[in-house]
Short mmCIF file of C-alpha atoms and ligand atoms in Angstrom, two decimals:
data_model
loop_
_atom_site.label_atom_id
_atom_site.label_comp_id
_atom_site.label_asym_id
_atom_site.label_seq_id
_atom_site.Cartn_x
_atom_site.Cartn_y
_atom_site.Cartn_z
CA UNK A 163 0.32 -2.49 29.34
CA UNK A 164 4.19 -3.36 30.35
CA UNK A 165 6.32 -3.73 27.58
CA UNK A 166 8.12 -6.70 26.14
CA UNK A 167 11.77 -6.81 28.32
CA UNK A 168 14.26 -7.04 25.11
CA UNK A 169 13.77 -3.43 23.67
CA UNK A 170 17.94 -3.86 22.93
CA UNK A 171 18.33 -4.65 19.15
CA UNK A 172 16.14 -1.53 18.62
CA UNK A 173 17.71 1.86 17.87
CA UNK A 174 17.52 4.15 20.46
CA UNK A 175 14.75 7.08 19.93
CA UNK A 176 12.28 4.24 17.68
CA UNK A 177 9.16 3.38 19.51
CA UNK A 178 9.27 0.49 21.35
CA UNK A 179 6.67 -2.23 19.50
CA UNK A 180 6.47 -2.34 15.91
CA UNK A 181 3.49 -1.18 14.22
CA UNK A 182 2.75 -4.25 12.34
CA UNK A 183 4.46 -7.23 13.06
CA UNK A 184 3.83 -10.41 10.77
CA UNK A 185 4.50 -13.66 11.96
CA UNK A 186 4.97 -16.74 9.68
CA UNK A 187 2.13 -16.28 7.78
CA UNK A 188 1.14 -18.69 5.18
CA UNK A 189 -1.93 -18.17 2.31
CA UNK A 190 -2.61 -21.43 0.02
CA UNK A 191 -5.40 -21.63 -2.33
CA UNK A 192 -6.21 -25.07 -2.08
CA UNK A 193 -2.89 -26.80 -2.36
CA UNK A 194 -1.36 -24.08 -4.18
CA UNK A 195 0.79 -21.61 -1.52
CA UNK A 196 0.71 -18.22 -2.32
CA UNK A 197 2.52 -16.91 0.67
CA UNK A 198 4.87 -19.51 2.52
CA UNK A 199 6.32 -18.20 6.09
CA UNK A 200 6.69 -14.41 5.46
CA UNK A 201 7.89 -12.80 8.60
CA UNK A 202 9.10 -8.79 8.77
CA UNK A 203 7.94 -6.22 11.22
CA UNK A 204 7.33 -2.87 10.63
CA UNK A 205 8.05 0.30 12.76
CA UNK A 206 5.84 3.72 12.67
CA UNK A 207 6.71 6.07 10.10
CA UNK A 208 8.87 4.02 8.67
CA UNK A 209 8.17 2.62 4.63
CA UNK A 210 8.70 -0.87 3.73
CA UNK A 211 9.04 -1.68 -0.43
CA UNK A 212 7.97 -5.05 -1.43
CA UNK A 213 9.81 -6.16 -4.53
CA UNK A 214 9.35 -9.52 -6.30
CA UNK A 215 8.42 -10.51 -10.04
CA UNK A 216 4.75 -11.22 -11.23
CA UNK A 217 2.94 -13.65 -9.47
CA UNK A 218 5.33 -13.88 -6.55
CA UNK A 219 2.72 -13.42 -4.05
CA UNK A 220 3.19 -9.75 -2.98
CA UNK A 221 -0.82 -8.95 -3.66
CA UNK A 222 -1.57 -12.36 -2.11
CA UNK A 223 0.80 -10.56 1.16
CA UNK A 224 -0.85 -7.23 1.10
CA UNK A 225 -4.26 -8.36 1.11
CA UNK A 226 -3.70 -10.50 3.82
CA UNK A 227 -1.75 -7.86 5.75
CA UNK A 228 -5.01 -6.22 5.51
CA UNK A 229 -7.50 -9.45 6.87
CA UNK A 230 -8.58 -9.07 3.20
CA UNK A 231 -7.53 -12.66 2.68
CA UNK A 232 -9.77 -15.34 3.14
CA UNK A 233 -7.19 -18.00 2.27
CA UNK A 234 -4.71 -17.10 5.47
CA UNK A 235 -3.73 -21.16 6.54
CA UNK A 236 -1.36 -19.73 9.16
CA UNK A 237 0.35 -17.42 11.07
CA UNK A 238 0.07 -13.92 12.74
CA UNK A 239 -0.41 -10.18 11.59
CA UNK A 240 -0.20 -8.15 14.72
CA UNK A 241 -1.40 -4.30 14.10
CA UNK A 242 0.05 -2.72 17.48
CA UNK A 243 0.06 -5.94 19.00
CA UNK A 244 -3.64 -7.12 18.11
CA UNK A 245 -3.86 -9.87 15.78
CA UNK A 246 -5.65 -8.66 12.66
CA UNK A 247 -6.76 -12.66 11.72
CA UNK A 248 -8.38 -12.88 14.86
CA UNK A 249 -10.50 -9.73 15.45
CA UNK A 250 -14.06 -9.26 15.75
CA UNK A 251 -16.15 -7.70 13.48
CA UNK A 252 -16.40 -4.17 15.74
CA UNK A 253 -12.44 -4.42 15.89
CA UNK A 254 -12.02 -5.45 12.37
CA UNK A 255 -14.04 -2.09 11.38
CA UNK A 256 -11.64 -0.03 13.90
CA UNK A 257 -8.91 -1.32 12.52
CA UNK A 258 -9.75 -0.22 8.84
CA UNK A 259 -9.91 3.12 9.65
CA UNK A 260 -6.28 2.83 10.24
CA UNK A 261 -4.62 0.41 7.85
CA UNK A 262 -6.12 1.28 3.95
CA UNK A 263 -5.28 0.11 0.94
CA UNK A 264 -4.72 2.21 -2.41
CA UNK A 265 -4.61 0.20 -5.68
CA UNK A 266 -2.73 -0.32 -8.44
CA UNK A 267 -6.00 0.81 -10.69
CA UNK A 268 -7.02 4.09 -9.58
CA UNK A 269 -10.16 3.57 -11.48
CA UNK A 270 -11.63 0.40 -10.93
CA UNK A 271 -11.28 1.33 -6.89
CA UNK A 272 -13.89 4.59 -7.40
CA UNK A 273 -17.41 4.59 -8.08
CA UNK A 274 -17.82 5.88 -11.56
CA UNK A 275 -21.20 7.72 -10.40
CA UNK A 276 -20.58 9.29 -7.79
CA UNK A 277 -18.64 12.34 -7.39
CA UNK A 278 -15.47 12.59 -4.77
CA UNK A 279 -16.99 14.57 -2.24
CA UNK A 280 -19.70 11.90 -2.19
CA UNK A 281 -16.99 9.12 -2.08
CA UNK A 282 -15.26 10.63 0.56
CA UNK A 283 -18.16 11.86 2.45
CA UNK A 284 -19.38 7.58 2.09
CA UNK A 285 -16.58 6.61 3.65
CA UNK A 286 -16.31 8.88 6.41
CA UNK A 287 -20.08 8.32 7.25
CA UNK A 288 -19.67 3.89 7.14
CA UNK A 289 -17.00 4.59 9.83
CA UNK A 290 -18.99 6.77 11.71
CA UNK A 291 -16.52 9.99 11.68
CA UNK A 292 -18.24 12.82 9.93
CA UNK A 293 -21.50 13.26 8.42
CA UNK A 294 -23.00 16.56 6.20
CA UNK A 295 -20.89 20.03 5.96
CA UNK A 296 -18.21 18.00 8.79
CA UNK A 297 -17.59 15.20 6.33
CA UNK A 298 -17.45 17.88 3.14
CA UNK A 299 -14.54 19.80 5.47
CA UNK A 300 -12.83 16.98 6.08
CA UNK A 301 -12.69 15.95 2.58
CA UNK A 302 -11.56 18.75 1.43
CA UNK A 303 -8.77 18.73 4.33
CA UNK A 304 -7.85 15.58 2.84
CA UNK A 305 -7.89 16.40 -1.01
CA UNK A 306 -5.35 19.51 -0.22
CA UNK A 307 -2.97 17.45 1.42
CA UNK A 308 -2.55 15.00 -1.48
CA UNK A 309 -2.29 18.45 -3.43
CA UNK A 310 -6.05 18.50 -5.31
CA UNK A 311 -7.97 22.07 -4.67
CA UNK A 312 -11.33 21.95 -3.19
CA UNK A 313 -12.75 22.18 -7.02
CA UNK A 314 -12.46 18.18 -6.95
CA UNK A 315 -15.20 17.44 -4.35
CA UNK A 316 -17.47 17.51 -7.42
CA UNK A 317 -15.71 15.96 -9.98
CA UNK A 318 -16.41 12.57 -11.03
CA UNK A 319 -13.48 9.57 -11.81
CA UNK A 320 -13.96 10.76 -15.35
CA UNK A 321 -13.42 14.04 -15.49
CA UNK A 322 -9.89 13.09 -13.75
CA UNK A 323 -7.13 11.77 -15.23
CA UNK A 324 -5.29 8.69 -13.43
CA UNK A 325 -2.97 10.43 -11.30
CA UNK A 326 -5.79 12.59 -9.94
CA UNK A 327 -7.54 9.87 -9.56
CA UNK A 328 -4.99 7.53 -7.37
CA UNK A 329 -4.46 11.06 -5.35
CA UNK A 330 -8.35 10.69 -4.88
CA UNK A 331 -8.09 7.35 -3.34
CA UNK A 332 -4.49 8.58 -1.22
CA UNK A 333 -7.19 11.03 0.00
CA UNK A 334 -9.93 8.73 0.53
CA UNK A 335 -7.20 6.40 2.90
CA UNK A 336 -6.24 9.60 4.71
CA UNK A 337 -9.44 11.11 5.68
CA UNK A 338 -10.65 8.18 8.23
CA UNK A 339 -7.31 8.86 9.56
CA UNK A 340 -4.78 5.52 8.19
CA UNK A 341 -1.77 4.97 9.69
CA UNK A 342 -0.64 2.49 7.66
CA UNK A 343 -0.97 2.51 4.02
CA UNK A 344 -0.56 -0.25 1.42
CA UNK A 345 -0.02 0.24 -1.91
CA UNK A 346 0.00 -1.98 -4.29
CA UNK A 347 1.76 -0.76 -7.32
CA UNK A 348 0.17 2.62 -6.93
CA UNK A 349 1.91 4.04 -10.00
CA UNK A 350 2.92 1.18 -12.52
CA UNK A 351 -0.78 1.79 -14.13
CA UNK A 352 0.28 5.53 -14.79
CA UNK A 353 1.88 7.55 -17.45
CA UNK A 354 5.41 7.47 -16.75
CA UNK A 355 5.37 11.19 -16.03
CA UNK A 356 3.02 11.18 -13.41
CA UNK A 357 4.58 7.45 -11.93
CA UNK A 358 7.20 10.10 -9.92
CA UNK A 359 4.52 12.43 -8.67
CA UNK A 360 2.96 9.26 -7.10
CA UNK A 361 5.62 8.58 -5.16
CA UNK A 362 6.56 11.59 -4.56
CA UNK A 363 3.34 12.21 -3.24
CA UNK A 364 3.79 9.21 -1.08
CA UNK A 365 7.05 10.04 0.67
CA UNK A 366 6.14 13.09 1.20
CA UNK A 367 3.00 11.94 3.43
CA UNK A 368 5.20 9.80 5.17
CA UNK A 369 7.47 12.70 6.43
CA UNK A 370 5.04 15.18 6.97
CA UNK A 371 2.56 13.36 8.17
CA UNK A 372 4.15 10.24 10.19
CA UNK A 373 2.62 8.12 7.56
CA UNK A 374 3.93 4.06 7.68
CA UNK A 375 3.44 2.87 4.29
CA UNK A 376 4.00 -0.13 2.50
CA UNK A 377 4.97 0.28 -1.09
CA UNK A 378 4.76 -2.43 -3.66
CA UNK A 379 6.31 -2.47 -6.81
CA UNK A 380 8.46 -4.90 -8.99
CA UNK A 381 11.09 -2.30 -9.72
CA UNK A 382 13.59 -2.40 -6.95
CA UNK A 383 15.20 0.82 -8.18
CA UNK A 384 12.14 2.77 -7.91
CA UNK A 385 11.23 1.83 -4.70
CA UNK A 386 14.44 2.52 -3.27
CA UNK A 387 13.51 5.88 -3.37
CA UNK A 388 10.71 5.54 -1.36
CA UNK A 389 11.86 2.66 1.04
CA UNK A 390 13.97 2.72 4.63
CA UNK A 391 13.75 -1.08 4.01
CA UNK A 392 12.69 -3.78 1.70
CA UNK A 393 11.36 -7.29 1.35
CA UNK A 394 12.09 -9.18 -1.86
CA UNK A 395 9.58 -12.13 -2.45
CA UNK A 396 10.34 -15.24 -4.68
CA UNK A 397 7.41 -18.16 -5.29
CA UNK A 398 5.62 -16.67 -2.19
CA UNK A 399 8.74 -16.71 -0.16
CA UNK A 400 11.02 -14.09 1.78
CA UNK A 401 14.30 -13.90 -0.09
CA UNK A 402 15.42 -10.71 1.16
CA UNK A 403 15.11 -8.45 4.42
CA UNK A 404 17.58 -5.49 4.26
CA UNK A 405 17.55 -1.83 4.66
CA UNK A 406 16.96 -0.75 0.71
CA UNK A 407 20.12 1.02 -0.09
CA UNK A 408 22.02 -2.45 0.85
CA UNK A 409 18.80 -4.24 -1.02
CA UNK A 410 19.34 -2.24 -4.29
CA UNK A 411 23.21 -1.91 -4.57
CA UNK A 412 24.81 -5.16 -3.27
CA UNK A 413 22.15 -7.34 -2.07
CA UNK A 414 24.22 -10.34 -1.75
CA UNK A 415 21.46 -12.46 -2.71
CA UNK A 416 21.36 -14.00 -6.33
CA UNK A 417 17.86 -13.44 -6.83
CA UNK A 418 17.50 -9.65 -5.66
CA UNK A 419 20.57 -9.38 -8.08
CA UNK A 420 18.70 -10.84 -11.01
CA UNK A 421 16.12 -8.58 -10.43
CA UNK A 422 18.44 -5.62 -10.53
CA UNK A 423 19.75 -6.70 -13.68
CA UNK A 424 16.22 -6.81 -14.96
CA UNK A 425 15.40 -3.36 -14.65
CA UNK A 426 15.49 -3.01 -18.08
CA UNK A 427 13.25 -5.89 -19.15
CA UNK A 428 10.30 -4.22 -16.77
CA UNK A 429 10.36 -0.79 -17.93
CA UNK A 430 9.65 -2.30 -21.44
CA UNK A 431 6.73 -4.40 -19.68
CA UNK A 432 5.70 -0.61 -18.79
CA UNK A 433 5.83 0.73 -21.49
CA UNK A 434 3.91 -1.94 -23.35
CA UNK A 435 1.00 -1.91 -20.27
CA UNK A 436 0.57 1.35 -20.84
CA UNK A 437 -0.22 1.46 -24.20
CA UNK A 438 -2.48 -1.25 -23.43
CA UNK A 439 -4.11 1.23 -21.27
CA UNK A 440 -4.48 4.33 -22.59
CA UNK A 441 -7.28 4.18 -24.45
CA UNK A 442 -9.09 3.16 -21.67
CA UNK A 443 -8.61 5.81 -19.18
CA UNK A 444 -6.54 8.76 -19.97
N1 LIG B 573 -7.82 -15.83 -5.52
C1 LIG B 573 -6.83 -16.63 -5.94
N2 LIG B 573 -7.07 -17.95 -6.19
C2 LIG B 573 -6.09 -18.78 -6.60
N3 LIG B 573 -4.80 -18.40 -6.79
C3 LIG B 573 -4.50 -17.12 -6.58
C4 LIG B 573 -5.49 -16.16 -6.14
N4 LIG B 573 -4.86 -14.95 -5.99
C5 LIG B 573 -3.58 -15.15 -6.31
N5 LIG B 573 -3.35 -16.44 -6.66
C6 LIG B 573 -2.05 -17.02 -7.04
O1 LIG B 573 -1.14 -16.72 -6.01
C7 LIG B 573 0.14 -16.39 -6.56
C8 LIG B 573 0.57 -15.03 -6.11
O2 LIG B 573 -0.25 -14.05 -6.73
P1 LIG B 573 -0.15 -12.50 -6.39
O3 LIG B 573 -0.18 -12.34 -4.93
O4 LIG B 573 -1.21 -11.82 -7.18
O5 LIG B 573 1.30 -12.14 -6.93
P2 LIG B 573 1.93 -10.72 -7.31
O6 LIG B 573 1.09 -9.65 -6.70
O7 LIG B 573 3.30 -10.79 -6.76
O8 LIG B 573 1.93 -10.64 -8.80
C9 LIG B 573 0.01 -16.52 -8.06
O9 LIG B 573 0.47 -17.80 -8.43
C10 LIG B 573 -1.47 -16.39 -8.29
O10 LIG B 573 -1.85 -17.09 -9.43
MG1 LIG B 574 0.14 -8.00 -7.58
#
């Protein structure tokens, strides 16, 4: 395949094409727009934070990142150049094995009954990778490098607590071999504590392993951390597009500001979620 001619405003030593490149893309639930014109592209290995307060369409944006989203009205979402709205049902099965999702509840996204190696070993069999004593290796490949000995492959999701369980489903992304990885507010359902480990964890797969990520989270200040770059969303619309120290420290846009100033405001919305919670699952 020849490559596009104007390789110029890219720094020397990137790859060439982005990894994911969205285009305009629009999601409206009947005449309600969730997601109005987001464009940003994405380069390998690189880890983009999506900031924006509740309801500002950055689940609405993963999913359909994803072809998750049935209510896509426009635009493109090109996955090293193929359009992911647009694939077949064989390609659309290819492409999950590279682009997963984790979840912001590390619980509701496991199958109470069955135990990890069986949830791993599922997956890897639906996607036709490994089967028997290969699938059971490669699980427990993938358990050790989100840190988790080989004793989990027969624990169940409630013999875990929830930051075992979210590295479960970081595992269960990385053993059919994802690329990309969303995450949608992979630690706000956590105990504070274990919210850094998370990321940690996270950054951590992206430099050892090459790992692009998308990270979404409504604190800018924590994603920072993780990000190279970031994309703040208002009412289902791009506000901001900058590299993340420039997005947390002077943003230049009164909205991002706002949000900085708010920091406060949503580590007491934490705090009170999570005593909402922990009766439930710790
Ligand atoms: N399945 C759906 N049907 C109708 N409206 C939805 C649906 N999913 C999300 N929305 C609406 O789309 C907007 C964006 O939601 P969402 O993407 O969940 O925001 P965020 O993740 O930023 O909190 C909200 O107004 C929400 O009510
Ligand atoms: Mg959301």
């Amino acid at each position: 395949m020849s490559r596009p001619p104007s390789d110029a405003a890219l720094p020397p030593g990137g790859s060439s094409a982005p990894l994911l490149d969205v285009r305009g893309l629009c999601v409206s639930y009947g005449r309600r727009t969730a997601v109005e014109d987001v464009s940003f592209s994405l380069r390998q290995g690189r880890c983009l934070g999506i900031a924006g307060e509740s309801g500002s369409g950055k689940s609405t944006l993963a999913r359909a990142i994803l072809g998750l989203e049935p209510a896509v009205s426009s635009g493109e979402v090109l996955f090293r150049g193929r359009d992911v709205l647009s694939m077949s049902a064989r390609e659309r099965k290819a492409f999950r094995s590279h682009a997963q999702m984790v979840f912001q509840d590390p619980y509701g996204s496991l199958n109470p009954r069955l135990s990890v190696g069986d949830a791993l070993s599922e997956v890897l069999r639906v996607h036709g990778i490994a089967r028997g004593a290969a699938a059971l290796d490669r699980a427990r490949d993938a358990l050790a490098s989100v840190a988790l000995g080989s004793e989990f492959l027969s624990r169940k999701p409630h013999e875990m607590s929830g930051g075992q369980r979210q590295r479960v489903n970081i595992a269960r992304a990385l053993c059919v071999g994802a690329e990309l990885l969303v995450a949608d507010e992979p630690a706000s359902a956590l105990d504070v504590s274990v919210q850094a480990q998370i990321l940690n964890l996270l950054k951590d797969l992206q430099r050892r392993r090459g790992l692009t990520l998308i990270v979404i989270g409504h604190d800018l200040a924590a994603l920072r951390y993780l990000a190279n770059d970031m994309l703040v969303m208002r009412a289902g619309r791009r506000v901001l597009l900058a590299d993340a120290a420039t997005a947390t420290t002077a943003p230049g846009e009164p909205y991002t500001a706002s949000l900085l100033r708010a920091v406060p405001d949503v580590e007491r919305a934490l705090a009170e979620r999570r005593g909402l919670n922990d009766g439930s699952w710790i």
